[in-house]
Amino acid sequence: HANTSAVIEFLPDDLSDFTARYPQIRIDMQERLSHEIIAAVRDGLTDIGIFSAHIPAEGLSIHPYRRDRLVLVTARDHPLATRQSLSFAETLDYDFIGLEQDSSLHALLHQDSQRLAQPLRMRIQVRSFEGICRMIDRGMGIGILPARAVAAYRESLSLATIPLIDEWAERELVIGVRDLDALPLIARQMVEHLAGAGSRDADTDADIEKTAGTL
């Protein structure tokens, strides 16, 4: 089980590499919300879970996976589109397009808006990053999304991305299992493969830095 960020940003490449090494292996992957993934791992419904590190996962064996960076996404003609960087607090006077309420990203934004004592003006909630980007492209609001996810739509939509300076804007995704030693050999090898994939983040992040603000 994996959350949306992992499914869109990282797993297509990482699982493709793994299946190239082990072509006889069939992978059953399901996209779920982070809290659902943690429950599924605990209940034995899945061997491996990938979810946001800020969600409590007591009782699971946790291994680093990848990092993603959150950016503000606006239409290119939006008043914030020309900023070189900004804080989340500076965005709260505008309407937001976001993910459904149970998502870890929504929870993260809601938590910080409460800390700032300023409500999050959530205008529309959808189920996908693509839906958010299309709404933003049509001027319906702004959003906060992983930079890699937005990059997938740069050819078809007129969007601007602005780096966020908030500490939480750099998120960590982790791999959770009940007991690594108790997993079948091939599942342990997959965990090791995925955990090692994070070494590619530095080069990818450098490429994203070059395109931030120009999508």
Coordinates of C-alpha atoms in Angstrom, one line a residue:
H1 CA 0.0 0.0 0.0
A2 CA 1.3 3.5 -0.8
N3 CA 0.0 7.0 -0.5
T4 CA -0.6 9.3 -3.5
S5 CA 2.7 11.1 -3.3
A6 CA 4.7 7.9 -3.5
V7 CA 2.5 6.4 -6.3
I8 CA 2.8 9.5 -8.5
E9 CA 6.3 10.7 -7.8
F10 CA 8.5 7.7 -7.0
L11 CA 7.1 4.2 -7.3
P12 CA 6.7 4.1 -11.1
D13 CA 10.5 4.2 -11.5
D14 CA 11.4 2.4 -8.3
L15 CA 9.1 -0.6 -9.0
S16 CA 10.0 -0.7 -12.7
D17 CA 13.6 -1.1 -11.6
F18 CA 12.7 -3.8 -9.2
T19 CA 10.5 -5.8 -11.6
A20 CA 13.3 -5.6 -14.2
R21 CA 15.5 -7.4 -11.7
Y22 CA 12.8 -9.9 -10.7
P23 CA 10.5 -10.3 -13.7
Q24 CA 8.8 -13.4 -12.3
I25 CA 7.4 -11.4 -9.3
R26 CA 3.9 -10.0 -9.4
I27 CA 3.4 -6.8 -7.3
D28 CA -0.1 -6.1 -5.9
M29 CA -0.1 -2.3 -5.1
Q30 CA -3.0 -0.3 -3.8
E31 CA -3.1 3.5 -3.4
R32 CA -4.5 4.5 0.0
L33 CA -4.4 7.4 2.5
S34 CA -1.5 7.3 5.0
H35 CA -3.5 6.4 8.0
E36 CA -5.2 3.6 6.1
I37 CA -1.8 2.3 5.1
I38 CA -0.6 2.2 8.7
A39 CA -3.7 0.3 9.8
A40 CA -3.4 -2.2 6.9
V41 CA 0.2 -3.0 7.8
R42 CA -0.7 -3.4 11.5
D43 CA -3.6 -5.7 10.6
G44 CA -1.6 -7.9 8.2
L45 CA -3.5 -6.8 5.1
T46 CA -0.3 -5.7 3.3
D47 CA 3.3 -6.6 3.8
I48 CA 4.8 -3.1 3.0
G49 CA 3.4 0.4 3.5
I50 CA 4.7 3.7 2.2
F51 CA 3.3 6.8 3.9
S52 CA 4.2 10.2 5.3
A53 CA 6.6 10.2 8.2
H54 CA 4.7 12.8 10.3
I55 CA 1.8 10.3 10.8
P56 CA 2.3 8.3 14.0
A57 CA 3.0 4.6 13.3
E58 CA 3.7 3.1 16.7
G59 CA 4.6 -0.6 16.6
L60 CA 5.8 -0.7 13.1
S61 CA 9.4 -1.0 11.8
I62 CA 10.1 2.2 10.0
H63 CA 12.7 2.7 7.2
P64 CA 13.5 5.9 5.3
Y65 CA 12.3 6.0 1.7
R66 CA 12.3 9.3 -0.2
R67 CA 11.8 13.1 0.4
D68 CA 9.5 15.4 -1.4
R69 CA 9.2 19.2 -1.4
L70 CA 6.0 21.0 -1.2
V71 CA 5.4 24.1 -3.3
L72 CA 2.7 26.6 -3.7
V73 CA 0.9 26.2 -7.0
T74 CA -1.0 29.1 -8.7
A75 CA -2.2 30.1 -12.1
R76 CA 0.4 32.1 -13.9
D77 CA -1.6 35.3 -13.6
H78 CA -2.2 35.0 -9.9
P79 CA -0.8 37.8 -7.6
L80 CA 1.5 35.3 -5.9
A81 CA 2.9 33.8 -9.1
T82 CA 5.9 36.2 -9.4
R83 CA 7.2 35.6 -5.8
Q84 CA 10.6 33.9 -5.6
S85 CA 9.6 32.2 -2.3
L86 CA 7.0 32.7 0.5
S87 CA 5.7 31.3 3.7
F88 CA 2.4 29.4 4.2
A89 CA 1.1 32.2 6.3
E90 CA 1.3 34.5 3.3
T91 CA -1.1 32.3 1.4
L92 CA -4.0 32.1 3.8
D93 CA -5.9 35.1 2.5
Y94 CA -6.6 33.1 -0.7
D95 CA -9.0 30.2 -1.6
F96 CA -7.4 26.8 -1.7
I97 CA -8.0 23.7 -3.8
G98 CA -6.9 20.6 -1.9
L99 CA -7.2 16.9 -1.4
E100 CA -9.9 15.2 0.5
Q101 CA -10.1 15.8 4.2
D102 CA -8.6 12.5 5.4
S103 CA -5.4 13.0 3.4
S104 CA -2.1 13.5 5.3
L105 CA -1.4 16.6 3.2
H106 CA -4.7 18.2 4.2
A107 CA -4.0 17.4 7.8
L108 CA -0.6 19.0 7.6
L109 CA -2.0 22.3 6.2
H110 CA -4.9 22.3 8.6
Q111 CA -2.6 21.8 11.5
D112 CA -0.4 24.7 10.6
S113 CA -3.3 27.0 9.8
Q114 CA -4.6 26.3 13.4
R115 CA -1.1 27.1 14.8
L116 CA -1.3 30.4 12.9
A117 CA -4.8 31.0 14.2
Q118 CA -6.0 31.7 10.7
P119 CA -8.5 29.3 9.0
L120 CA -7.7 27.5 5.8
R121 CA -10.1 28.7 3.1
M122 CA -10.6 25.4 1.4
R123 CA -12.9 26.1 -1.5
I124 CA -12.8 22.7 -3.3
Q125 CA -11.5 19.3 -2.3
V126 CA -10.8 16.6 -4.9
R127 CA -9.2 13.2 -4.9
S128 CA -6.2 13.7 -7.1
F129 CA -3.2 15.9 -7.7
E130 CA -4.3 16.2 -11.4
G131 CA -7.7 17.5 -10.3
I132 CA -6.1 20.1 -8.1
C133 CA -3.8 21.3 -10.9
R134 CA -6.7 21.6 -13.4
M135 CA -8.8 23.6 -10.9
I136 CA -5.8 25.9 -10.3
D137 CA -5.2 26.3 -14.0
R138 CA -8.8 27.6 -14.4
G139 CA -8.3 30.2 -11.7
M140 CA -10.4 28.5 -9.0
G141 CA -7.8 28.9 -6.2
I142 CA -4.3 28.0 -5.2
G143 CA -2.9 24.8 -3.8
I144 CA 0.1 23.2 -2.1
L145 CA 1.5 20.1 -3.7
P146 CA 4.7 18.1 -4.1
A147 CA 7.0 19.7 -6.7
R148 CA 7.5 16.5 -8.6
A149 CA 3.7 15.9 -8.9
V150 CA 3.2 19.3 -10.4
A151 CA 6.0 18.8 -12.9
A152 CA 3.9 16.0 -14.5
Y153 CA 1.4 18.7 -15.7
R154 CA 3.8 21.4 -16.9
E155 CA 3.2 20.5 -20.6
S156 CA -0.6 20.8 -20.5
L157 CA -1.4 23.4 -17.9
S158 CA -0.4 27.0 -17.3
L159 CA 0.9 26.9 -13.7
A160 CA 3.5 28.7 -11.5
T161 CA 5.2 27.0 -8.6
I162 CA 6.7 29.0 -5.7
P163 CA 9.0 27.4 -3.1
L164 CA 7.7 27.4 0.5
I165 CA 10.2 28.4 3.2
D166 CA 8.3 26.6 6.0
E167 CA 10.3 23.8 7.6
W168 CA 7.5 21.3 7.1
A169 CA 7.5 21.9 3.3
E170 CA 10.2 19.3 3.0
R171 CA 8.5 16.0 3.8
E172 CA 9.8 12.5 4.4
L173 CA 8.1 9.4 3.1
V174 CA 8.9 6.2 5.0
I175 CA 8.5 2.4 4.5
G176 CA 6.6 0.6 7.3
V177 CA 6.5 -3.1 8.0
R178 CA 5.4 -5.2 11.0
D179 CA 8.7 -7.1 11.3
L180 CA 11.3 -7.0 8.5
D181 CA 12.9 -10.3 9.5
A182 CA 9.6 -12.1 9.3
L183 CA 8.8 -11.0 5.7
P184 CA 9.3 -13.4 2.8
L185 CA 12.7 -13.0 1.2
I186 CA 11.4 -11.2 -1.9
A187 CA 9.5 -8.7 0.3
R188 CA 12.7 -8.0 2.3
Q189 CA 14.5 -7.4 -1.0
M190 CA 11.9 -5.0 -2.1
V191 CA 12.2 -3.0 1.2
E192 CA 15.9 -2.9 0.7
H193 CA 15.5 -1.8 -2.9
L194 CA 13.1 1.0 -2.0
A195 CA 15.1 2.2 0.9
G196 CA 18.2 2.5 -1.3
A197 CA 16.3 4.5 -3.9
G198 CA 16.5 7.7 -1.8
S199 CA 20.1 8.1 -2.9
R200 CA 18.8 9.4 -6.2
D201 CA 16.9 12.3 -4.5
A202 CA 19.7 14.8 -4.5
D203 CA 20.1 14.8 -8.3
T204 CA 16.4 15.0 -8.9
D205 CA 15.9 17.8 -6.4
A206 CA 18.6 19.8 -8.2
D207 CA 16.6 19.5 -11.5
I208 CA 13.4 20.5 -9.7
E209 CA 15.1 23.6 -8.3
K210 CA 16.0 24.7 -11.8
T211 CA 12.3 24.5 -12.9
A212 CA 10.6 25.9 -9.8
G213 CA 8.6 29.0 -10.7
T214 CA 8.6 28.3 -14.4
L215 CA 6.0 25.5 -14.7

